[in-house]
């Protein structure tokens, strides 16, 4: 657990050092340290087991165990596995390279959209709520599709629909949930009155008390895509109905994000005065709605991964822009929120202890040994995921 707390304290303390004297070299050093830790996680996390099995199955004697996966795993992800195997990359080399590419793209978003002096403050907020958890136990296919989305953000901003559509189709073939990015194009290229946003927020909270409404709407919207329809059915009546298909009505996190939502609406003019301000405002508002949907139905919380970076930037900017007398106090509040969220996420047998791939280069550990390592050495008890 200590390593995860160290990351947040390291980034936040770096913010305190650099916010009066922004330095691209200093920022790059901070990002490199974080990348080394979160992108090189080894036996911690859970999903790597399934991804390693897929990757290594390509080189079995007949390869049968690999090719039949095209029936239910997104094709572009499998093709990526084929390329990695043909290049004779070890699974962990393949895995870490892709995580580093994704990490680099996320960092590029912070550097481009965030005011220079608060880049590391916004990054602290992002890491605590999403970043550390998602890179240690990465939703791999989902994050590759996020990479595709972030790479094509200019097409969204410049309203180049055909190019954006092509990128969305590419992202969808890595993770079917990316089809919702089509909605983003029309959603983020409009201006909404504050009153209409408030009305929609109230209405959404009434409608989202039950999961049936969400899946019914999604089913009608994407019924023409068989793979998506199958996924929806799986989350409503299938084997994942009680896990990713379920959720809860309220949470402490929801109240915190609702307070930020009110602050965002109140500070609309201030946000829109920023470079890319109108886009940042619309996306940060949309994030609150997506968070609410994900609270009711867990699987939709993954949509946060596409836009959480912009939301983190807006929240950090608003809290830091309060009076100079209290701005560091509000900044510390961001750190406390990030620490609280991260500690709750990482207090698990899957996440503790942390191990790093590069510290085990001289050891040839079998899949079975690595798979059981955290269960044997973690201070936390196993809970079925």
Coordinates of C-alpha atoms in Angstrom, one line a residue:
X1 CA 0.0 0.0 0.0
X2 CA 2.9 2.3 0.8
X3 CA 4.0 2.6 -2.8
X4 CA 0.6 3.9 -3.9
X5 CA 0.5 6.5 -1.2
X6 CA 4.1 7.5 -2.1
X7 CA 3.0 8.1 -5.7
X8 CA 0.3 10.6 -4.7
X9 CA 2.5 12.4 -2.1
X10 CA 5.4 12.5 -4.6
X11 CA 3.2 14.1 -7.4
X12 CA 1.5 16.5 -4.9
X13 CA 4.8 17.6 -3.4
X14 CA 6.2 18.1 -6.9
X15 CA 3.2 20.3 -7.6
X16 CA 4.0 22.4 -4.5
X17 CA 7.6 22.8 -5.8
X18 CA 6.7 23.6 -9.4
X19 CA 3.4 25.6 -9.3
X20 CA 5.3 28.9 -9.0
X21 CA 8.0 27.9 -11.5
X22 CA 6.5 25.4 -14.1
X23 CA 9.2 23.3 -15.7
X24 CA 8.6 20.9 -18.5
X25 CA 11.7 18.9 -17.6
X26 CA 10.6 18.7 -14.0
X27 CA 7.2 17.5 -15.0
X28 CA 8.7 14.9 -17.3
X29 CA 10.8 13.6 -14.5
X30 CA 7.7 13.2 -12.3
X31 CA 5.8 11.5 -15.0
X32 CA 8.7 9.1 -15.7
X33 CA 8.8 8.1 -12.1
X34 CA 5.1 7.5 -11.9
X35 CA 5.1 5.6 -15.3
X36 CA 7.9 3.3 -14.0
X37 CA 5.8 2.3 -11.0
X38 CA 2.3 2.0 -12.4
X39 CA 3.1 0.7 -15.9
X40 CA 5.5 -2.0 -14.6
X41 CA 3.3 -3.7 -12.0
X42 CA 3.9 -7.4 -12.1
X43 CA 2.1 -9.9 -9.9
X44 CA -0.3 -7.3 -8.5
X45 CA -3.7 -6.8 -10.2
X46 CA -6.1 -9.4 -11.5
X47 CA -6.8 -9.0 -15.2
X48 CA -3.3 -9.7 -16.4
X49 CA -3.9 -13.4 -15.8
X50 CA -6.6 -13.5 -18.5
X51 CA -4.6 -11.3 -20.9
X52 CA -1.4 -13.5 -20.5
X53 CA -3.4 -16.6 -21.2
X54 CA -4.8 -15.1 -24.4
X55 CA -1.4 -13.9 -25.5
X56 CA 0.5 -17.1 -24.8
X57 CA -2.3 -19.3 -26.3
X58 CA -1.2 -18.1 -29.8
X59 CA 2.0 -20.2 -29.5
X60 CA 0.4 -23.4 -28.5
X61 CA 1.0 -26.4 -30.7
X62 CA -2.2 -26.0 -32.7
X63 CA -3.2 -22.5 -31.8
X64 CA -6.8 -23.6 -31.5
X65 CA -7.2 -22.1 -28.1
X66 CA -6.4 -18.7 -29.6
X67 CA -8.3 -18.5 -32.8
X68 CA -11.7 -19.5 -31.3
X69 CA -11.5 -16.3 -29.2
X70 CA -12.4 -14.3 -32.3
X71 CA -16.0 -15.4 -31.6
X72 CA -16.3 -13.2 -28.5
X73 CA -13.1 -11.1 -28.0
X74 CA -12.8 -7.8 -29.9
X75 CA -10.9 -8.6 -33.2
X76 CA -8.4 -5.7 -33.1
X77 CA -7.2 -6.7 -29.7
X78 CA -6.5 -10.2 -30.9
X79 CA -4.7 -8.9 -34.0
X80 CA -2.5 -6.8 -31.7
X81 CA -1.7 -10.0 -29.8
X82 CA -0.8 -11.7 -33.1
X83 CA 1.6 -8.8 -34.0
X84 CA 3.2 -9.0 -30.6
X85 CA 3.8 -12.7 -30.9
X86 CA 5.1 -12.4 -34.5
X87 CA 7.6 -9.8 -33.2
X88 CA 8.6 -12.4 -30.5
X89 CA 7.8 -10.1 -27.7
X90 CA 7.4 -11.6 -24.3
X91 CA 3.9 -11.0 -22.9
X92 CA 5.2 -8.6 -20.2
X93 CA 7.2 -6.6 -22.6
X94 CA 4.2 -6.4 -24.9
X95 CA 2.0 -5.5 -21.9
X96 CA 4.3 -2.8 -20.5
X97 CA 5.0 -1.1 -23.9
X98 CA 1.2 -0.7 -24.5
X99 CA 0.7 0.6 -21.0
X100 CA 3.5 3.2 -21.5
X101 CA 2.0 4.3 -24.8
X102 CA -1.4 4.8 -23.1
X103 CA 0.2 6.6 -20.2
X104 CA 2.1 8.9 -22.5
X105 CA -1.1 9.9 -24.3
X106 CA -2.9 10.7 -21.1
X107 CA 0.1 12.8 -20.0
X108 CA -0.2 14.6 -23.3
X109 CA -3.8 15.5 -22.5
X110 CA -2.8 17.1 -19.2
X111 CA 0.0 19.1 -20.8
X112 CA -2.3 20.3 -23.6
X113 CA -5.5 21.1 -21.8
X114 CA -4.4 22.0 -18.3
X115 CA -2.9 25.4 -17.2
X116 CA 0.8 24.9 -16.8
X117 CA 1.1 25.6 -13.1
X118 CA -1.5 23.1 -11.9
X119 CA -0.7 20.1 -14.2
X120 CA 0.6 18.1 -11.3
X121 CA -2.3 19.0 -9.0
X122 CA -4.8 17.8 -11.6
X123 CA -2.7 14.7 -12.2
X124 CA -2.8 14.0 -8.4
X125 CA -6.6 14.1 -8.5
X126 CA -6.7 11.8 -11.5
X127 CA -4.2 9.3 -10.1
X128 CA -6.1 9.0 -6.8
X129 CA -9.5 8.4 -8.3
X130 CA -8.7 6.5 -11.5
X131 CA -5.0 6.4 -12.6
X132 CA -3.2 4.2 -10.1
X133 CA -6.0 1.7 -9.9
X134 CA -6.5 1.5 -13.6
X135 CA -2.8 1.1 -14.5
X136 CA -2.0 -1.5 -11.8
X137 CA -5.1 -3.5 -12.7
X138 CA -5.6 -2.2 -16.2
X139 CA -8.8 -2.7 -18.2
X140 CA -6.5 -3.4 -21.1
X141 CA -8.9 -3.5 -24.1
X142 CA -10.9 -0.6 -22.6
X143 CA -7.7 1.6 -22.2
X144 CA -6.5 0.8 -25.7
X145 CA -9.8 2.2 -27.0
X146 CA -9.3 5.2 -24.7
X147 CA -5.9 5.7 -26.4
X148 CA -7.7 5.7 -29.7
X149 CA -10.2 8.3 -28.5
X150 CA -7.5 10.6 -27.1
X151 CA -5.6 10.4 -30.3
X152 CA -8.6 11.6 -32.3
X153 CA -9.7 14.4 -29.9
X154 CA -8.8 17.0 -32.6
X155 CA -11.4 15.5 -34.9
X156 CA -14.0 16.0 -32.2
X157 CA -12.9 19.6 -31.5
X158 CA -12.7 20.5 -35.2
X159 CA -16.0 18.7 -36.0
X160 CA -14.4 16.4 -38.6
X161 CA -17.1 13.7 -38.3
X162 CA -15.9 11.3 -40.9
X163 CA -12.4 11.1 -39.4
X164 CA -13.8 10.9 -35.9
X165 CA -16.2 8.1 -37.0
X166 CA -13.2 6.1 -38.4
X167 CA -11.4 6.4 -35.0
X168 CA -14.5 5.4 -33.1
X169 CA -14.9 2.3 -35.3
X170 CA -11.2 1.5 -34.6
X171 CA -11.7 2.0 -30.9
X172 CA -14.9 -0.2 -30.9
X173 CA -13.0 -3.1 -32.5
X174 CA -10.7 -2.9 -29.4
X175 CA -13.6 -2.6 -26.9
X176 CA -17.3 -2.7 -27.9
X177 CA -18.2 -0.1 -25.3
X178 CA -16.4 2.5 -27.4
X179 CA -19.5 2.7 -29.7
X180 CA -20.8 5.2 -27.1
X181 CA -18.1 7.6 -28.4
X182 CA -20.5 8.4 -31.2
X183 CA -22.8 10.0 -28.7
X184 CA -19.9 12.1 -27.4
X185 CA -19.5 13.7 -30.8
X186 CA -23.0 15.1 -30.8
X187 CA -23.0 15.7 -27.1
X188 CA -19.8 17.7 -26.8
X189 CA -20.4 19.9 -29.9
X190 CA -23.4 21.6 -28.5
X191 CA -23.9 24.4 -26.0
X192 CA -26.4 23.9 -23.2
X193 CA -28.0 26.4 -20.9
X194 CA -27.3 26.1 -17.2
X195 CA -31.0 25.7 -16.4
X196 CA -31.4 22.8 -18.9
X197 CA -28.3 21.1 -17.4
X198 CA -29.8 21.3 -13.9
X199 CA -33.2 20.1 -15.1
X200 CA -31.5 17.1 -16.9
X201 CA -29.5 16.3 -13.7
X202 CA -32.6 16.2 -11.6
X203 CA -34.5 14.1 -14.1
X204 CA -31.5 11.7 -14.5
X205 CA -31.3 11.1 -10.8
X206 CA -35.0 10.1 -10.8
X207 CA -34.8 7.8 -13.8
X208 CA -31.5 6.2 -12.7
X209 CA -32.9 4.8 -9.5
X210 CA -33.2 1.5 -11.3
X211 CA -31.0 -0.2 -13.8
X212 CA -33.8 -1.2 -16.1
X213 CA -34.1 2.2 -17.7
X214 CA -30.3 2.4 -18.5
X215 CA -30.2 -1.0 -20.2
X216 CA -33.5 -0.4 -22.1
X217 CA -32.2 2.8 -23.5
X218 CA -28.8 1.3 -24.4
X219 CA -30.6 -1.7 -26.0
X220 CA -32.8 0.5 -28.2
X221 CA -29.9 2.8 -29.2
X222 CA -27.5 0.0 -30.2
X223 CA -29.8 -2.9 -31.1
X224 CA -28.5 -2.9 -34.7
X225 CA -25.0 -4.1 -33.4
X226 CA -25.2 -7.8 -32.4
X227 CA -22.1 -7.8 -30.3
X228 CA -23.3 -4.8 -28.2
X229 CA -26.8 -6.3 -27.8
X230 CA -25.2 -9.5 -26.5
X231 CA -23.1 -7.5 -24.0
X232 CA -26.3 -5.7 -22.8
X233 CA -28.1 -9.0 -22.4
X234 CA -25.2 -10.4 -20.4
X235 CA -25.4 -7.5 -18.0
X236 CA -29.2 -7.7 -17.6
X237 CA -30.0 -11.4 -17.4
X238 CA -26.6 -13.1 -18.0
X239 CA -23.8 -14.2 -15.8
X240 CA -22.6 -10.7 -15.0
X241 CA -26.0 -9.3 -14.0
X242 CA -25.1 -9.4 -10.3
X243 CA -21.6 -7.9 -10.7
X244 CA -21.0 -5.4 -13.5
X245 CA -24.7 -5.1 -14.2
X246 CA -25.6 -4.1 -10.7
X247 CA -24.7 -1.0 -8.7
X248 CA -26.2 1.2 -5.9
X249 CA -28.4 4.3 -5.7
X250 CA -26.1 6.6 -3.7
X251 CA -22.6 6.9 -2.4
X252 CA -20.3 9.4 -0.6
X253 CA -18.5 9.8 -3.9
X254 CA -21.7 10.9 -5.5
X255 CA -22.2 13.6 -3.0
X256 CA -18.7 14.9 -3.5
X257 CA -19.0 14.9 -7.3
X258 CA -22.4 16.6 -7.0
X259 CA -20.7 19.4 -5.0
X260 CA -18.1 19.7 -7.8
X261 CA -21.0 19.7 -10.3
X262 CA -22.6 22.7 -8.5
X263 CA -19.2 24.4 -8.4
X264 CA -18.6 23.8 -12.1
X265 CA -22.0 25.3 -13.0
X266 CA -21.4 28.3 -10.7
X267 CA -18.0 28.9 -12.3
X268 CA -19.1 28.3 -15.9
X269 CA -17.8 31.7 -17.2
X270 CA -14.4 31.2 -15.5
X271 CA -14.0 27.7 -17.1
X272 CA -15.1 28.8 -20.5
X273 CA -12.5 31.6 -20.5
X274 CA -9.8 29.0 -20.6
X275 CA -8.3 27.7 -23.8
X276 CA -10.6 24.9 -24.8
X277 CA -12.9 26.2 -22.0
X278 CA -16.3 25.4 -23.6
X279 CA -15.2 21.9 -24.3
X280 CA -13.8 21.4 -20.8
X281 CA -17.0 22.7 -19.3
X282 CA -19.3 20.4 -21.4
X283 CA -17.1 17.3 -20.8
X284 CA -16.8 17.9 -17.0
X285 CA -20.6 18.3 -16.8
X286 CA -21.1 15.1 -18.8
X287 CA -18.7 13.3 -16.5
X288 CA -21.1 13.8 -13.6
X289 CA -23.9 12.3 -15.5
X290 CA -21.7 9.3 -16.5
X291 CA -20.6 8.9 -12.9
X292 CA -24.3 8.8 -11.9
X293 CA -25.1 6.2 -14.5
X294 CA -22.1 4.1 -13.5
X295 CA -23.2 4.3 -9.9
X296 CA -26.4 2.6 -10.7
X297 CA -24.9 0.2 -13.2
X298 CA -21.2 -0.6 -12.6
X299 CA -20.3 -1.5 -16.2
X300 CA -21.1 2.0 -17.4
X301 CA -18.6 3.5 -15.0
X302 CA -15.9 2.5 -17.5
X303 CA -17.1 5.4 -19.7
X304 CA -15.4 7.6 -17.1
X305 CA -12.1 6.4 -18.4
X306 CA -12.6 8.3 -21.6
X307 CA -13.1 11.8 -20.0
X308 CA -11.9 11.6 -16.4
X309 CA -8.7 13.6 -17.4
X310 CA -10.7 16.6 -18.4
X311 CA -12.8 16.5 -15.3
X312 CA -9.7 16.3 -13.1
X313 CA -8.3 19.4 -14.9
X314 CA -11.5 21.4 -14.3
X315 CA -11.8 20.4 -10.6
X316 CA -8.1 21.2 -9.9
X317 CA -8.4 24.5 -11.8
X318 CA -11.5 25.7 -9.8
X319 CA -10.2 24.8 -6.4
X320 CA -6.8 26.3 -7.1
X321 CA -8.4 29.5 -8.5
X322 CA -9.9 30.5 -5.1
X323 CA -8.3 33.3 -3.2
X324 CA -4.5 33.1 -2.9
X325 CA -4.8 33.0 0.8
X326 CA -6.6 29.6 0.8
X327 CA -5.6 28.0 -2.6
X328 CA -3.0 25.7 -1.0
X329 CA -5.6 24.6 1.6
X330 CA -8.0 23.7 -1.2
X331 CA -5.1 21.9 -3.0
X332 CA -4.5 19.9 0.1
X333 CA -8.2 19.0 0.0
X334 CA -7.7 17.5 -3.4
X335 CA -4.8 15.4 -2.1
X336 CA -6.9 14.1 0.8
X337 CA -9.7 13.1 -1.5
X338 CA -7.2 11.4 -3.8
X339 CA -5.6 9.5 -0.9
X340 CA -9.0 8.5 0.5
X341 CA -10.2 7.1 -2.8
X342 CA -7.0 5.4 -3.6
X343 CA -6.5 3.7 -0.3
X344 CA -10.1 2.3 -0.5
X345 CA -9.4 1.0 -4.0
X346 CA -6.1 -0.6 -3.3
X347 CA -6.8 -2.2 0.0
X348 CA -7.2 -5.6 -1.6
X349 CA -5.4 -8.9 -2.0
X350 CA -5.2 -8.1 -5.7
X351 CA -3.3 -4.9 -5.2
X352 CA -1.1 -5.5 -2.2
X353 CA 1.8 -6.3 -2.2
X354 CA 3.1 -4.3 -5.2
X355 CA 5.7 -6.0 -7.3
X356 CA 7.6 -4.5 -10.3
X357 CA 8.5 -6.5 -13.4
X358 CA 12.0 -5.0 -13.7
X359 CA 12.9 -6.2 -10.2
X360 CA 12.3 -9.8 -11.3
X361 CA 14.2 -9.9 -14.6
X362 CA 16.7 -12.4 -13.2
X363 CA 13.9 -14.8 -12.0
X364 CA 12.0 -17.2 -14.2
X365 CA 8.7 -17.4 -12.3
X366 CA 6.0 -19.7 -13.7
X367 CA 2.5 -18.4 -14.4
X368 CA 1.2 -20.4 -11.4
X369 CA 3.7 -18.9 -9.0
X370 CA 3.0 -15.4 -10.2
X371 CA -0.7 -16.0 -10.1
X372 CA -0.7 -17.1 -6.5
X373 CA 1.9 -14.6 -5.2
X374 CA -0.5 -12.0 -3.9
X375 CA -2.8 -14.6 -2.3
X376 CA 0.1 -15.9 -0.3
X377 CA 1.8 -12.6 0.6
X378 CA -1.0 -10.1 0.9
X379 CA -2.1 -8.9 4.4
X380 CA -5.6 -8.7 2.9
X381 CA -8.0 -11.6 2.6
X382 CA -9.3 -12.8 -0.7
X383 CA -12.8 -11.6 -1.7
X384 CA -14.4 -12.9 -4.8
X385 CA -14.1 -10.2 -7.5

